[in-house]
Tab-separated table of C-alpha atoms in Angstrom:
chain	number	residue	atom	x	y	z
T	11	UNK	CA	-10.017	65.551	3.372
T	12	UNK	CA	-10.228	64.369	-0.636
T	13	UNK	CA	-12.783	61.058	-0.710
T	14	UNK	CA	-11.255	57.887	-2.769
T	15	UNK	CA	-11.883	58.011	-6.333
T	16	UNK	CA	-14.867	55.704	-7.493
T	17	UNK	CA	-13.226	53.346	-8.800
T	18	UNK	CA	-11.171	52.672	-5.582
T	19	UNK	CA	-14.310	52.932	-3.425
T	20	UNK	CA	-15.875	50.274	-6.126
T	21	UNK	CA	-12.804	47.414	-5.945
T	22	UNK	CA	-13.213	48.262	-2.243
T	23	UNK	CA	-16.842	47.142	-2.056
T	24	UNK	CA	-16.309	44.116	-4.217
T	25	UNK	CA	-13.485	43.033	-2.186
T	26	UNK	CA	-15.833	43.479	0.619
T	27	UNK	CA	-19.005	41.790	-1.064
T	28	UNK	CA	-16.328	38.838	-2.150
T	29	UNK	CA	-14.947	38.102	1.354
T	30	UNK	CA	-18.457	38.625	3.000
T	31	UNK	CA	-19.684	35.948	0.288
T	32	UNK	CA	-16.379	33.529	0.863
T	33	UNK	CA	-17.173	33.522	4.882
T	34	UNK	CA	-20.657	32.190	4.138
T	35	UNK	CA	-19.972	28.962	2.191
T	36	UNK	CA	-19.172	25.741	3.492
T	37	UNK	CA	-15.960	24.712	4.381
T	38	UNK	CA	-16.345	21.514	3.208
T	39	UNK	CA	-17.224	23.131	-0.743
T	40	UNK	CA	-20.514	23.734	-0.251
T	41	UNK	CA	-21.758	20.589	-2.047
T	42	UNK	CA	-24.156	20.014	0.857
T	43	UNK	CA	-23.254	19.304	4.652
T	44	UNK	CA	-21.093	16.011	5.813
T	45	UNK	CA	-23.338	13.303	5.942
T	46	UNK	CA	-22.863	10.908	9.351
T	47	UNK	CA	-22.328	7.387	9.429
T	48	UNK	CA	-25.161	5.065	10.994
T	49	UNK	CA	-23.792	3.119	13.876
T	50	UNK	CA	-24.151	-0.593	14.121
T	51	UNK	CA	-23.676	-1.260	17.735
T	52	UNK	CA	-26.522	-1.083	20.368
T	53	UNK	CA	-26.165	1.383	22.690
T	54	UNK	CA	-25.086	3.952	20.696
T	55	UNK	CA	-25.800	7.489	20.607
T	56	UNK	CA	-25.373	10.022	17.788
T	57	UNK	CA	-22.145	9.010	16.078
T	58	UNK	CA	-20.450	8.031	19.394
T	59	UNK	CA	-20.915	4.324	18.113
T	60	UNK	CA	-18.768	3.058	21.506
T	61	UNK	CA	-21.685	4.572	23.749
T	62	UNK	CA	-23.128	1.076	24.846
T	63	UNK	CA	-19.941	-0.388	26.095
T	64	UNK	CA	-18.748	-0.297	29.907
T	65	UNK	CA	-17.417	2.938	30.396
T	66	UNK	CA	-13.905	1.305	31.412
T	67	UNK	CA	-13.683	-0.094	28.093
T	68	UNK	CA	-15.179	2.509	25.973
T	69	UNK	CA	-12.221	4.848	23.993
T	70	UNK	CA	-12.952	8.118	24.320
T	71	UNK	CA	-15.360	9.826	22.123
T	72	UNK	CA	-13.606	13.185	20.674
T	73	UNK	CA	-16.375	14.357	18.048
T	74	UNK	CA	-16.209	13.679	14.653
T	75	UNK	CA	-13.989	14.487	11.641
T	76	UNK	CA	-15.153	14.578	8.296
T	77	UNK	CA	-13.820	12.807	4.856
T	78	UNK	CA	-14.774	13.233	1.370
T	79	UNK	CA	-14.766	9.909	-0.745
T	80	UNK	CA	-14.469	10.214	-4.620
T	81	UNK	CA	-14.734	7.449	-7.098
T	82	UNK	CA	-12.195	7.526	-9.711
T	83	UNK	CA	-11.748	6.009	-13.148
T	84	UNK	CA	-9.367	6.667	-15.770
T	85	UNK	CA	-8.099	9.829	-13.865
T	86	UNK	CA	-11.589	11.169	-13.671
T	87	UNK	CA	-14.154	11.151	-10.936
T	88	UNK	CA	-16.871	9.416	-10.901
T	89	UNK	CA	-19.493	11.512	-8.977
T	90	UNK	CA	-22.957	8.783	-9.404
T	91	UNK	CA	-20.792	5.580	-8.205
T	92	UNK	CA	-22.487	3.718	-5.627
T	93	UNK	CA	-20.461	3.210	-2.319
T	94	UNK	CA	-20.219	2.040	0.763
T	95	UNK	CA	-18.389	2.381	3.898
T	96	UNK	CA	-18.432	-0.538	6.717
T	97	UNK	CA	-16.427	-1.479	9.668
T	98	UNK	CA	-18.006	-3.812	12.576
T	99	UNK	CA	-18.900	-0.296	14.590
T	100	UNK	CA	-21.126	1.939	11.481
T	101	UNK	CA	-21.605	1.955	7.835
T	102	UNK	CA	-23.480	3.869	5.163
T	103	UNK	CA	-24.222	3.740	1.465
T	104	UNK	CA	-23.775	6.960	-0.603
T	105	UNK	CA	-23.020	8.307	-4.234
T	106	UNK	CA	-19.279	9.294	-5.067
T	107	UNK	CA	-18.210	12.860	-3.990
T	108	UNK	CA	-20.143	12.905	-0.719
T	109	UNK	CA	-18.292	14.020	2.498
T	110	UNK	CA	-18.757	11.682	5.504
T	111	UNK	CA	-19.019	12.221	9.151
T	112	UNK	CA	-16.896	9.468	10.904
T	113	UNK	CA	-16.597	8.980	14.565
T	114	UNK	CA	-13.366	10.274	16.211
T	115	UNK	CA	-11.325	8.333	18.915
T	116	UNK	CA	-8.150	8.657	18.038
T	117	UNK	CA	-5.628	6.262	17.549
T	118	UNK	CA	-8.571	3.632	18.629
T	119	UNK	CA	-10.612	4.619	15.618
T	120	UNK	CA	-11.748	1.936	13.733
T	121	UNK	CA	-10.018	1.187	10.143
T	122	UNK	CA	-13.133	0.957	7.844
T	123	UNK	CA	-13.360	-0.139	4.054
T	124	UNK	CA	-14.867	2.009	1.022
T	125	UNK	CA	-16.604	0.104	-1.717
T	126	UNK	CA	-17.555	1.906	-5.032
T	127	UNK	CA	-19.142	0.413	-7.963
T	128	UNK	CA	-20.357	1.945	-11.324
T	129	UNK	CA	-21.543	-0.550	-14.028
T	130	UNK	CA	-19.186	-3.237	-14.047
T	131	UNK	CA	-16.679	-1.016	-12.218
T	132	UNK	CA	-15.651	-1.350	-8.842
T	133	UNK	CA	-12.646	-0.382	-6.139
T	134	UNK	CA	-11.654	-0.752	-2.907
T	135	UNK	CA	-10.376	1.693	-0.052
T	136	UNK	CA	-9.204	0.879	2.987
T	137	UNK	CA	-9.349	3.543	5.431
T	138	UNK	CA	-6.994	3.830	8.672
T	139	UNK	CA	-6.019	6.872	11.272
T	140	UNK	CA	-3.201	7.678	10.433
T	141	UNK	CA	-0.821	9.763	13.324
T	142	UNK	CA	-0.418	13.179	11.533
T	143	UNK	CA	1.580	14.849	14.598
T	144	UNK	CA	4.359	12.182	13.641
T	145	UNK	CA	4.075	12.771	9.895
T	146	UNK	CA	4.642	16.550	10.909
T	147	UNK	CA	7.280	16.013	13.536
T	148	UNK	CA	8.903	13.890	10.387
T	149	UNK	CA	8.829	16.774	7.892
T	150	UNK	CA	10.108	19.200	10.383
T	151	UNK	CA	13.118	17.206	11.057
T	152	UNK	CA	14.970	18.523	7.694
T	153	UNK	CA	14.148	22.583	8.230
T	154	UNK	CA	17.388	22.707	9.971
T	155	UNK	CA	19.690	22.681	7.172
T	156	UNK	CA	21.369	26.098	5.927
T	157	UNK	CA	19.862	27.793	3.108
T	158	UNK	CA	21.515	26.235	0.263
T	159	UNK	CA	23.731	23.673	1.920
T	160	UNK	CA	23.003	20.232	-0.274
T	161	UNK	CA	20.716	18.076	2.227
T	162	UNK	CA	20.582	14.039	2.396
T	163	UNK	CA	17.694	12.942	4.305
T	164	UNK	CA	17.602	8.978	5.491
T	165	UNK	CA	14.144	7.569	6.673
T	166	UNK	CA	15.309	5.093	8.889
T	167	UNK	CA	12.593	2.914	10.610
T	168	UNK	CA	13.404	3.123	14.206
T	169	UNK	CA	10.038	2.019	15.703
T	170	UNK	CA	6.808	3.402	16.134
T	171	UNK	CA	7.322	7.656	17.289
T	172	UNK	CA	3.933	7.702	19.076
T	173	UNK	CA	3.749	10.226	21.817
T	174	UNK	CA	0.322	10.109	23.957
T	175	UNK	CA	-0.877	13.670	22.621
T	176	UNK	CA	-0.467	13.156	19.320
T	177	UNK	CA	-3.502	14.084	16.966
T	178	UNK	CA	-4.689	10.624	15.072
T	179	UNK	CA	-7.281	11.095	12.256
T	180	UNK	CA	-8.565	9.246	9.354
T	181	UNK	CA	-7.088	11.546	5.888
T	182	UNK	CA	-9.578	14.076	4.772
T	183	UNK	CA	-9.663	12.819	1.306
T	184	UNK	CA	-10.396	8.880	0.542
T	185	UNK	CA	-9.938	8.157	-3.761
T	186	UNK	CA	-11.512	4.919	-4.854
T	187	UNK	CA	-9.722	3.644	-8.075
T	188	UNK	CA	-12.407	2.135	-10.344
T	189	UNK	CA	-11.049	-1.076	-12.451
């Protein structure tokens, strides 16, 4: 049996070295890990900011989900602004560019807003769940169609399509337009 020719055996091991490498970083960029939110209500514990209330009451904690918030002006980001994130449950102050860890209940998540300032610039965010099994459920309505057949698709408002296991999160990506 013939052995590979070096430079097959050398792509081989830098295809190796590069996926060995791409499995160790971060997945969220590797600017540092997701930094959590400090709850506000007593009672809490960790990021499960609900905790201290009566168990009947309480949403259900499912973990947390993480968010990067970027500061932009112009078109460009602004990684040194100065924000802030606040709701009546947690808050935190940060620079621009960090990734958050926010509480997860679902659909009962609390909307928060995102302040950023830089000089004598500052923006607003405000930041919702939003129901992403319905957004998919709403793109996969129009994969029916026969390859090129002409396709007219309607968004017609018909109420709210909220089934009780859909997936409600706040978007992974928050931008904060600097005026």
């Amino acid at each position: 049996m013939r052995s590979l020719p070096s430079h097959i055996r050398c792509i081989g091991l830098i295809a190796g070295l590069a996926i060995t490498l791409t499995a160790c970083t971060a997945p969220w960029g590797g600017g540092g890990p997701p930094v959590p939110v400090q709850p506000k209500l007593a009672g809490a514990k960790g990021l499960d900011v609900y905790a201290g209330l009566p168990a009947d009451t309480r949403p259900r904690f499912r973990g947390t989900r993480s968010t990067e918030v970027t500061a932009y002006h112009n078109g460009r980001a602004v990684p040194d602004a100065e924000c802030q994130i606040s709701n009546d449950a947690f808050g935190l102050r940060f620079k621009s560019l960090q990734v958050l860890d926010l509480p997860d209940y679902g659909r009962a998540s609390p909307p928060a807003t995102v302040t950023c300032r830089k000089g004598d610039l500052g923006g607003e965010a405000r930041l919702e769940v939003v129901n992403v099994s319905a957004e998919l459920r709403q793109r996969r309505s129009g994969r029916g169609a026969l390859p090129g057949a002409p396709m007219i698709t309607l968004r017609v408002p018909l109420g709210r399509d909220d089934r009780p296991d859909d997936i409600w999160v706040y978007p992974q990506k928050v931008r904060v337009h600097l005026s």
